[in-house]
Every structure is written in C-alpha cells, then in structure tokens.
XYZ file of N, CA, C and O in Angstrom:
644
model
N -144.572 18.486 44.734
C -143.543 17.461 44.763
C -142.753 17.514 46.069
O -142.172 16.539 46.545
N -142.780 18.750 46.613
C -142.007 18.966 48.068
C -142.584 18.405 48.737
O -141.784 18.118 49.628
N -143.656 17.925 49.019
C -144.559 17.171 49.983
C -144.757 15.450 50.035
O -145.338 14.715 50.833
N -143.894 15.168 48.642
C -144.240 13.632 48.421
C -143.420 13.298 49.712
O -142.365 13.856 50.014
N -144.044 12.307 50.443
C -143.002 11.003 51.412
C -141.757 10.276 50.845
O -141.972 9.415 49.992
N -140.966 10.430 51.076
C -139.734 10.247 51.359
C -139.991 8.839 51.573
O -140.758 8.434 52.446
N -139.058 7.754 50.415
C -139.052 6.246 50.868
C -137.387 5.959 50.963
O -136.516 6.553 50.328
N -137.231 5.026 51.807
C -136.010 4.343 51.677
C -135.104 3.377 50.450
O -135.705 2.324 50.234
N -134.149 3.479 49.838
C -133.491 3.180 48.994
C -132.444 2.617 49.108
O -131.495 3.389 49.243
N -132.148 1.311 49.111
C -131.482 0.225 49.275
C -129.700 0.480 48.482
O -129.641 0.826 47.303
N -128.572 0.286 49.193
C -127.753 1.190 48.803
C -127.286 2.345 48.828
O -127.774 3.100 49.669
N -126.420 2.766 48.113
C -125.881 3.970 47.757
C -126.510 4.807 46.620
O -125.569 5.321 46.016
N -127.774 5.198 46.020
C -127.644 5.067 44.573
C -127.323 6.523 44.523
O -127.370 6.824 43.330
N -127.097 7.306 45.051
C -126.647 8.833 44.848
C -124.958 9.295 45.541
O -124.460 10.417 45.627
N -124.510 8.234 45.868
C -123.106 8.495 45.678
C -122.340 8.902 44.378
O -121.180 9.312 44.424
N -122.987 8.780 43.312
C -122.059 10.060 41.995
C -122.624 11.312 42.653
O -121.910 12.305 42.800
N -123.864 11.284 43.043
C -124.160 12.752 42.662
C -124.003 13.528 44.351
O -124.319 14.696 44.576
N -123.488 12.626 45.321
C -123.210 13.290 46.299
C -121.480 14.011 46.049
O -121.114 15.117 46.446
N -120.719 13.082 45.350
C -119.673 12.944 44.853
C -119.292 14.890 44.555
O -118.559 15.691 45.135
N -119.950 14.959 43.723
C -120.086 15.988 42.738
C -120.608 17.194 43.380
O -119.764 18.090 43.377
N -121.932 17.583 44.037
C -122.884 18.356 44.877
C -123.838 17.614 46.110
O -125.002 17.227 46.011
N -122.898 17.553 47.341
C -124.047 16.712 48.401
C -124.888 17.197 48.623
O -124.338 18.295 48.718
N -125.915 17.414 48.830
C -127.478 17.699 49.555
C -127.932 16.910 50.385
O -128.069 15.714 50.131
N -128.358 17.644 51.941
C -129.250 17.133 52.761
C -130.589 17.415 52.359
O -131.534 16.969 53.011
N -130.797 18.311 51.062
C -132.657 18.319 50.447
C -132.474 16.922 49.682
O -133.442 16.164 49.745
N -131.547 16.566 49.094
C -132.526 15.101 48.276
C -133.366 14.156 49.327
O -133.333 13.865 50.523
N -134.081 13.878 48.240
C -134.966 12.418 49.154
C -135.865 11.945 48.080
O -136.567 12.601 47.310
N -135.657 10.376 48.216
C -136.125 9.868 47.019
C -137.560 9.858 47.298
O -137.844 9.971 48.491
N -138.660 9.735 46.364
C -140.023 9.385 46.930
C -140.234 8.546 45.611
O -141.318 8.919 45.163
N -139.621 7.452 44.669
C -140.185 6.527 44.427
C -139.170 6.025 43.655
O -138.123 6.623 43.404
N -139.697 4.131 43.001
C -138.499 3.165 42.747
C -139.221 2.485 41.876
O -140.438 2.503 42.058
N -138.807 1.893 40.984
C -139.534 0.627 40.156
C -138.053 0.358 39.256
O -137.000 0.978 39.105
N -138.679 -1.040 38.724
C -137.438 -1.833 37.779
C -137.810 -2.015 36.931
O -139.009 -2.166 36.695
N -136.502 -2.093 35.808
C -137.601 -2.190 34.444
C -136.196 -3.242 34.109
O -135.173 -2.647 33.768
N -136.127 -4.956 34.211
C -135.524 -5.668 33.735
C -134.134 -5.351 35.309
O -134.278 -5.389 36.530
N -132.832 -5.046 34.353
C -131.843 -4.911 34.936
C -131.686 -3.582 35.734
O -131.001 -3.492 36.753
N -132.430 -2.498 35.138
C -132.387 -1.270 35.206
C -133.111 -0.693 36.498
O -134.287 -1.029 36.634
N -132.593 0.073 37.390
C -133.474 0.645 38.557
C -133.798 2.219 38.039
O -133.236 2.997 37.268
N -134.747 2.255 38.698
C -135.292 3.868 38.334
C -135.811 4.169 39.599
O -136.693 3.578 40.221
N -134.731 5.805 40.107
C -135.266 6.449 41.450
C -135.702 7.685 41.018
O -135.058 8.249 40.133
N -136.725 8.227 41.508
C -137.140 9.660 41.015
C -136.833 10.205 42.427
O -137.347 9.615 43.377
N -136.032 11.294 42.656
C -136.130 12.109 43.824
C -136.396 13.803 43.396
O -136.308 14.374 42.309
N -136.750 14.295 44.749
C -136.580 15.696 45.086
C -135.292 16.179 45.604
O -134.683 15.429 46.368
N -134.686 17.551 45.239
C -133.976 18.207 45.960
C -133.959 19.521 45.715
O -133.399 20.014 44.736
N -134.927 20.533 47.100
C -135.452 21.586 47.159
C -136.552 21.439 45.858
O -137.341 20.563 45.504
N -136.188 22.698 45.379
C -137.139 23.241 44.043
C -136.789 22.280 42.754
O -137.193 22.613 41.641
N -136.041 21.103 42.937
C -135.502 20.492 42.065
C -136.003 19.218 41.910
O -136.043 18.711 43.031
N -136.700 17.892 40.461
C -136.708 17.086 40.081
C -135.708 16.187 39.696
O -135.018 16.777 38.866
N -135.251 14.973 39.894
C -134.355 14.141 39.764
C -134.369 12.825 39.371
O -135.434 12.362 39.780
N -133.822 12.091 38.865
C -133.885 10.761 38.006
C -132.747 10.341 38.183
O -131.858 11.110 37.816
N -132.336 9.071 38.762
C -131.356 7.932 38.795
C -131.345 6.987 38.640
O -131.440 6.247 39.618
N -131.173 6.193 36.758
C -131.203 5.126 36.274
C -129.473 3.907 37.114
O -128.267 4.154 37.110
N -130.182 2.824 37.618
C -128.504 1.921 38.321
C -129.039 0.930 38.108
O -130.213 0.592 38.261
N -127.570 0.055 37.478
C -127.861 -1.081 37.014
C -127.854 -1.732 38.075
O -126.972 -1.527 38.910
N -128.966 -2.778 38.297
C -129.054 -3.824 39.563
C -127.541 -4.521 39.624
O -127.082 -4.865 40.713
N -126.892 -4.685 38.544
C -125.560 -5.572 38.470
C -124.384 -4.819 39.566
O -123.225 -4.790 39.153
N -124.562 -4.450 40.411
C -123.602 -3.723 40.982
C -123.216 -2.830 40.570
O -122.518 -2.369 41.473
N -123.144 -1.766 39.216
C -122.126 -0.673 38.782
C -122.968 0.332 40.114
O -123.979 0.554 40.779
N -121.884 0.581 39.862
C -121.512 1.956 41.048
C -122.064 2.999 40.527
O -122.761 3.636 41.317
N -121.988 3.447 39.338
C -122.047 5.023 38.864
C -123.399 4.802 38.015
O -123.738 3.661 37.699
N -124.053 5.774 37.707
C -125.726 5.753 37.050
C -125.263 5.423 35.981
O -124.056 5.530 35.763
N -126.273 4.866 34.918
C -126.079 5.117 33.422
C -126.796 5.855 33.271
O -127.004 6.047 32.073
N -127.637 6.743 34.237
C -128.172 7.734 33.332
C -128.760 8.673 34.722
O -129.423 8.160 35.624
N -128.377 10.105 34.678
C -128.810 10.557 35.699
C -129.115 12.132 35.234
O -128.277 12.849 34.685
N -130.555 12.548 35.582
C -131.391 13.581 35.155
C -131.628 14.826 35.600
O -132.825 14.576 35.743
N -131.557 15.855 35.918
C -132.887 16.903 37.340
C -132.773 18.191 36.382
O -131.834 18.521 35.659
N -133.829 18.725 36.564
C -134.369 19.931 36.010
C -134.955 20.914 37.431
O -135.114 20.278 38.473
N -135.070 21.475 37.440
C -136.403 22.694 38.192
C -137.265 23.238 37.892
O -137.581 23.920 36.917
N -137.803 22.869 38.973
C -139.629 22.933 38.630
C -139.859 24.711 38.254
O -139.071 25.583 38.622
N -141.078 24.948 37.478
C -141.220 26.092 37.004
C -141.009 26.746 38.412
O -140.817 26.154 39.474
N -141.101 28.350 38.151
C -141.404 28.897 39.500
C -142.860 29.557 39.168
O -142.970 30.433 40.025
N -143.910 29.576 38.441
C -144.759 30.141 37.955
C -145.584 29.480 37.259
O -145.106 28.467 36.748
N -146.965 29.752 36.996
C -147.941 28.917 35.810
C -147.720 29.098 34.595
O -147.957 28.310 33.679
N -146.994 30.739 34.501
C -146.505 30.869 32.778
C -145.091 30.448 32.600
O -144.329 30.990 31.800
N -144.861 29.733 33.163
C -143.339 28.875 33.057
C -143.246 27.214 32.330
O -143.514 26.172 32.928
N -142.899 27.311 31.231
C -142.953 25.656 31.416
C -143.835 25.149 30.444
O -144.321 26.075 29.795
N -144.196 24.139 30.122
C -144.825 23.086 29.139
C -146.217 22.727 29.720
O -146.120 22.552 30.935
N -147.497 22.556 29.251
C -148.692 21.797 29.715
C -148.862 20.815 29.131
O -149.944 20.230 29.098
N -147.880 20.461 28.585
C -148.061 18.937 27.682
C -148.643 17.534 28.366
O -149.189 16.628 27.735
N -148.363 17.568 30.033
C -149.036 16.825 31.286
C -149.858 17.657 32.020
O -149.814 18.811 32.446
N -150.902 16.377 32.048
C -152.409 17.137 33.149
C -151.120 16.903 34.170
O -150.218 16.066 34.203
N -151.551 18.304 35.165
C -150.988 18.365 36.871
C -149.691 19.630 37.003
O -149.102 20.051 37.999
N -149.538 20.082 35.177
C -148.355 20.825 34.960
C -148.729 22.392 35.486
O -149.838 22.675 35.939
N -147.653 23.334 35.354
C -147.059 22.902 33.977
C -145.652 22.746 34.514
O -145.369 23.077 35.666
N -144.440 22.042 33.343
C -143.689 21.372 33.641
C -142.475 21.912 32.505
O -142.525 22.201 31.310
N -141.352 21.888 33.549
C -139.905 22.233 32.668
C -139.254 21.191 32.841
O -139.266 20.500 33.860
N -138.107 20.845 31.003
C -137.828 19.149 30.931
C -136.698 19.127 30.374
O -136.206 20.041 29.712
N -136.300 18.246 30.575
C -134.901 17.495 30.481
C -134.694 16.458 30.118
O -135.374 15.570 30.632
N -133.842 16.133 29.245
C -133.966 14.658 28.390
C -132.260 14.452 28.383
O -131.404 15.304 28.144
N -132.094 13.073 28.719
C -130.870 12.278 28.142
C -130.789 11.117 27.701
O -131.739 10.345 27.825
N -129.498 10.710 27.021
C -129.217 8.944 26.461
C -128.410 8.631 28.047
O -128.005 9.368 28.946
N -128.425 7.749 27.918
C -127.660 7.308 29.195
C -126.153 6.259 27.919
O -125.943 6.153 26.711
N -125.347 5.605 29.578
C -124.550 4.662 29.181
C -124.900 3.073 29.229
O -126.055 2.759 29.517
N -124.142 2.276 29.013
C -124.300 0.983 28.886
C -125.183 -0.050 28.478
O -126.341 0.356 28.391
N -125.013 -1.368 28.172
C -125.568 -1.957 27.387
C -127.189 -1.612 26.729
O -127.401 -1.614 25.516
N -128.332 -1.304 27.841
C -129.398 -1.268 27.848
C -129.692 -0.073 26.908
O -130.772 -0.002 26.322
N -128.645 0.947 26.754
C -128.320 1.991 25.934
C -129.961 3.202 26.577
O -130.566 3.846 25.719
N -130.245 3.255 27.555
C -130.954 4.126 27.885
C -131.620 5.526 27.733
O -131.150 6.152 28.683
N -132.303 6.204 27.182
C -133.329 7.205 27.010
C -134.301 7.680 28.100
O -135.280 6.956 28.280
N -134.173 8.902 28.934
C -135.191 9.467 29.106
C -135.454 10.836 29.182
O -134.499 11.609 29.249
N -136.690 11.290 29.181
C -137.534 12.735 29.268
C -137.840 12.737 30.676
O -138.455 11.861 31.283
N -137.340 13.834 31.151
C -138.338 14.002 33.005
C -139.056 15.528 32.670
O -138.552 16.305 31.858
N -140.001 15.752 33.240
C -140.914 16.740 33.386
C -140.775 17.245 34.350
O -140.867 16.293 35.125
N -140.529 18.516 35.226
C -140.361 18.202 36.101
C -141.568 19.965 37.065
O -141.174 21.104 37.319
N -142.651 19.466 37.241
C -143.509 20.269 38.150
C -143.919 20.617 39.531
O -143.389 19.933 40.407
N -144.624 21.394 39.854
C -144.709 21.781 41.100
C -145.520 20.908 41.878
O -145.454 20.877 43.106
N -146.507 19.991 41.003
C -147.443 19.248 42.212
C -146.905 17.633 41.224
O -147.676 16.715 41.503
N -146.521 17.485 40.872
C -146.073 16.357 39.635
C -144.588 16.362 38.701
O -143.952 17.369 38.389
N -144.290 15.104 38.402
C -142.919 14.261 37.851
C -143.722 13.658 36.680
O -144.787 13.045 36.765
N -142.961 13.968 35.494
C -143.568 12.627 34.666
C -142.177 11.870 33.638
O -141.912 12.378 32.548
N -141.699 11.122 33.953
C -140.656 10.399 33.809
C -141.128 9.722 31.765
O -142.341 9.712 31.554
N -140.342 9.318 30.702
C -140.486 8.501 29.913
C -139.088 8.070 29.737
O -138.013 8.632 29.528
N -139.582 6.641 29.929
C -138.395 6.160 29.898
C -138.172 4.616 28.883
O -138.929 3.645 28.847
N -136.836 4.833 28.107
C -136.908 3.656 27.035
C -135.202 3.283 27.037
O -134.195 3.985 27.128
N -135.422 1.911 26.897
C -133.983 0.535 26.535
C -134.505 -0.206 26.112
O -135.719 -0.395 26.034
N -133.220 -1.057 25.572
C -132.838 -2.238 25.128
C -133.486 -2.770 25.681
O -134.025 -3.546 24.891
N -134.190 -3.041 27.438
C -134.477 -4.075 28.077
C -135.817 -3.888 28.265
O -136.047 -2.979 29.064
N -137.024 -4.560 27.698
C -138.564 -3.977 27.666
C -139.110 -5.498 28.900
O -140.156 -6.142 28.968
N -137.917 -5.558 29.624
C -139.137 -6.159 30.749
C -140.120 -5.683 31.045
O -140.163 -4.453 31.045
N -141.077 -6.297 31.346
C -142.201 -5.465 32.407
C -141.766 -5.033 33.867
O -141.067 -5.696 34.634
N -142.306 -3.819 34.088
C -141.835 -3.189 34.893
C -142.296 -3.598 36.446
O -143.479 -3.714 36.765
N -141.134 -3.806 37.396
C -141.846 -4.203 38.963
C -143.105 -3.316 39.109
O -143.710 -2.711 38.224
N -143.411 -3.395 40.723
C -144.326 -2.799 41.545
C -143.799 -1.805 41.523
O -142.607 -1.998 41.764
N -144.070 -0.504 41.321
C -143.104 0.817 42.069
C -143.481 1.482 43.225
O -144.621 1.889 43.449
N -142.420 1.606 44.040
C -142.732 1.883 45.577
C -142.422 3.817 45.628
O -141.703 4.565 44.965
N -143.238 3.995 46.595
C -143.564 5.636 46.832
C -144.824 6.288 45.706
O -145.697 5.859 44.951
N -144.516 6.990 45.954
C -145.325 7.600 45.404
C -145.202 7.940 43.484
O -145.069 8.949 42.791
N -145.342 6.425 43.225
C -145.049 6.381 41.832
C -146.381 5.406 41.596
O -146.976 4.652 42.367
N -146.656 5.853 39.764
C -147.602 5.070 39.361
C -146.708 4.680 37.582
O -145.690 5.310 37.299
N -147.088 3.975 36.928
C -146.433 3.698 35.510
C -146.907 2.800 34.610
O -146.888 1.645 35.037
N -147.445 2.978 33.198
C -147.632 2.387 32.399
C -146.916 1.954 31.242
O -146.289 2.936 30.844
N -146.688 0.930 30.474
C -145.910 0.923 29.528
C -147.040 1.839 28.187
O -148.225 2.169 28.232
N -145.894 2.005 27.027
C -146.661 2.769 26.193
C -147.165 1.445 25.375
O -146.990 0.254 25.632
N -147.922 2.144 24.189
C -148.889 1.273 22.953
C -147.734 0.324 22.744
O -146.577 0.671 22.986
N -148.144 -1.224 22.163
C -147.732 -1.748 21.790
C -146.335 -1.236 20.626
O -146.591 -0.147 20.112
N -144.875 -1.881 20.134
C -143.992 -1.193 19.239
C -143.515 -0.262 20.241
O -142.291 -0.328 20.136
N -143.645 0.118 20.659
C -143.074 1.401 21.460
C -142.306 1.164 22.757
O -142.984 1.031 23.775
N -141.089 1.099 22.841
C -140.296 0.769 24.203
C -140.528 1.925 25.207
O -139.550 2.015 25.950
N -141.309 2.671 25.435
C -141.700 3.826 26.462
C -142.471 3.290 26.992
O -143.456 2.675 26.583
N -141.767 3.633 28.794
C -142.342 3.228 30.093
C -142.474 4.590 30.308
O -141.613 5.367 29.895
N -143.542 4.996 30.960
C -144.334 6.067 31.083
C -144.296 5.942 33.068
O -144.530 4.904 33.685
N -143.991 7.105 33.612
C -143.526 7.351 35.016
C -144.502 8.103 35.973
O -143.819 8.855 36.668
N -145.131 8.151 36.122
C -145.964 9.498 37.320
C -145.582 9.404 38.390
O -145.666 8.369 39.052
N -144.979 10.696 38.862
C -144.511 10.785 40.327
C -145.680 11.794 40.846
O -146.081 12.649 40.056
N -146.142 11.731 41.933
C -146.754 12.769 43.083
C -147.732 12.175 43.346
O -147.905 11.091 42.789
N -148.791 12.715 44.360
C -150.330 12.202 44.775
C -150.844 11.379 44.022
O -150.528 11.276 42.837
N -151.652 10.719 44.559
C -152.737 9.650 43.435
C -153.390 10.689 42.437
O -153.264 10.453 41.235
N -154.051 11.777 42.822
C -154.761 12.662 42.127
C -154.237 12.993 40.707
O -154.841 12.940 39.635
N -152.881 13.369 40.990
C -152.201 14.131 39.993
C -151.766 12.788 38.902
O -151.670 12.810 37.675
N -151.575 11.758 39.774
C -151.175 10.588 38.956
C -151.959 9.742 37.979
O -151.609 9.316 36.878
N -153.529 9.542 38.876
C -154.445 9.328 37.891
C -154.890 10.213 36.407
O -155.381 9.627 35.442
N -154.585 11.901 36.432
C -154.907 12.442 36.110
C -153.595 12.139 34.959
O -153.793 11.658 33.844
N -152.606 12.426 35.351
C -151.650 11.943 34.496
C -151.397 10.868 33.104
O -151.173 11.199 31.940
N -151.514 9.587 33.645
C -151.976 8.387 33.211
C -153.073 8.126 32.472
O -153.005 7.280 31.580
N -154.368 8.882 32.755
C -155.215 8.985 31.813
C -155.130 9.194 30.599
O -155.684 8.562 29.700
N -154.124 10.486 30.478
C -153.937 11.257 29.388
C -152.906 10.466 28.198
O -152.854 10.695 26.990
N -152.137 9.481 28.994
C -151.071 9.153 28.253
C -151.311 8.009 27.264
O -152.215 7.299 27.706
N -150.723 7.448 25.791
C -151.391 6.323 24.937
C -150.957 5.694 25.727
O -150.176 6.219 26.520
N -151.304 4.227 25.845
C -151.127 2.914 26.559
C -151.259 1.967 25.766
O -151.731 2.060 24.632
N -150.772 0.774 26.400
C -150.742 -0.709 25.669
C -151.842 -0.964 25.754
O -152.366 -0.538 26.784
N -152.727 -1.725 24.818
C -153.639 -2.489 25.094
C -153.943 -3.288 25.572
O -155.116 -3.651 25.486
C-alpha cells in the first residue's frame, strides 16, 4: 500500500484530520462517489485511511476511518485474497446515515461501504477498483492497491448480477 501513486484531491478533504494530527505521510491514492457521498482511501506511513465528505459542501467527514496494517503474516484476518488484514468499522453522521468496514493490509485496502444513498457508484480514480454487492444489499465493495491484488480481491467478493 506504501507504493500505491499518490492522486490529487480536489479541496480540503483532510482538514478535520489535519486539525487533530497533521501528517506530511498522508496521501490519498484513490476516489469514487457513491450519490452525494465522496469516498477517499489514503495512506499514512504504516497506516490505512478512509474519508467519507459530503459533495454538499460540509466541511467535516461523516465518517472517517484508519487502522494499521499488520506488521506480520500471523497478524490480522485472511478473510481478503492479498491479506492478511487488520479492521476497523464505523457508522458515520448525517442524513445518508453511513456504514463502513476498512481492511487494512500490507499490499491491499478493502473498503465496504453502505447508506441511505445506493446510487451507482462513479469511475474511481487511483488506484481503486469497486463493485456493488448482490442485489438487496446496500454494500459497495472497495479494492485499493495494484490491479493484481485488486482483481484477486473482487473475484472473491458476492456481486450483483
């Protein structure tokens, strides 16, 4: 995940969390929309990160995530091909009433993410790939890192038909 490319991000969207702990290690490496809702996955150092912002202007996340990546293979969850992976889950705030799980590994990110708002999800830029889940199911499904790890990812996960 230390190696993903670094994309540019329109705004401020880490002014809470510079607010709080600045880092010159963050750097986002991917973006997609799901309705109103933005979703940034970044790095900082040994660390995984998630920043749900409402396109409407609010300033502050409704929902903001990071865990650290195992330091070891016997560390952590294999529940994702590309792992293994230590995780972190929150509700977020406001209307869309937000949910997610981040995974967060050494060569791989795997984001699930669910609201109120089941648009279909934009293009996602960087090094992101994403499927929605099976039909009934408001889970948008996230892969962050290489194509490799991402295909490998995505395979594994149920999908819509």
């Amino acid at each position: 995940m230390q190696k993903a490319p670094e994309i540019s991000v329109s705004g401020d969207p880490f002014s809470a969390l510079d607010a709080a702990r600045p880092s010159a290690d963050r750097r986002a490496v991917g973006e997609l929309r799901r309705g109103a809702d933005r979703l940034i996955a970044y790095t900082e150092g040994h660390r995984c990160g998630l920043q749900v912002i409402r396109s409407d202007g609010e300033k502050h996340p409704v929902l903001s995530l990071d865990t650290a990546m195992p330091k070891n293979d016997d560390q952590g969850s294999n529940r994702f091909a590309a792992g293994p992976y230590l995780k972190s889950t929150a509700t977020g705030s406001g209307t869309s009433k937000p949910w997610a799980s981040m995974s967060c590994g050494r060569n791989a990110m795997v984001i699930e993410y669910s609201s109120q708002d089941t648009a279909t999800p934009s293009k996602p830029r960087g090094s992101v790939s994403a499927i929605e889940g099976p039909k009934g199911n408001k889970t948008l499904y996230v892969a962050v890192g290489d194509d490799k790890a991402r295909k490998k990812i995505l395979a594994s996960l149920p999908r819509r038909p």
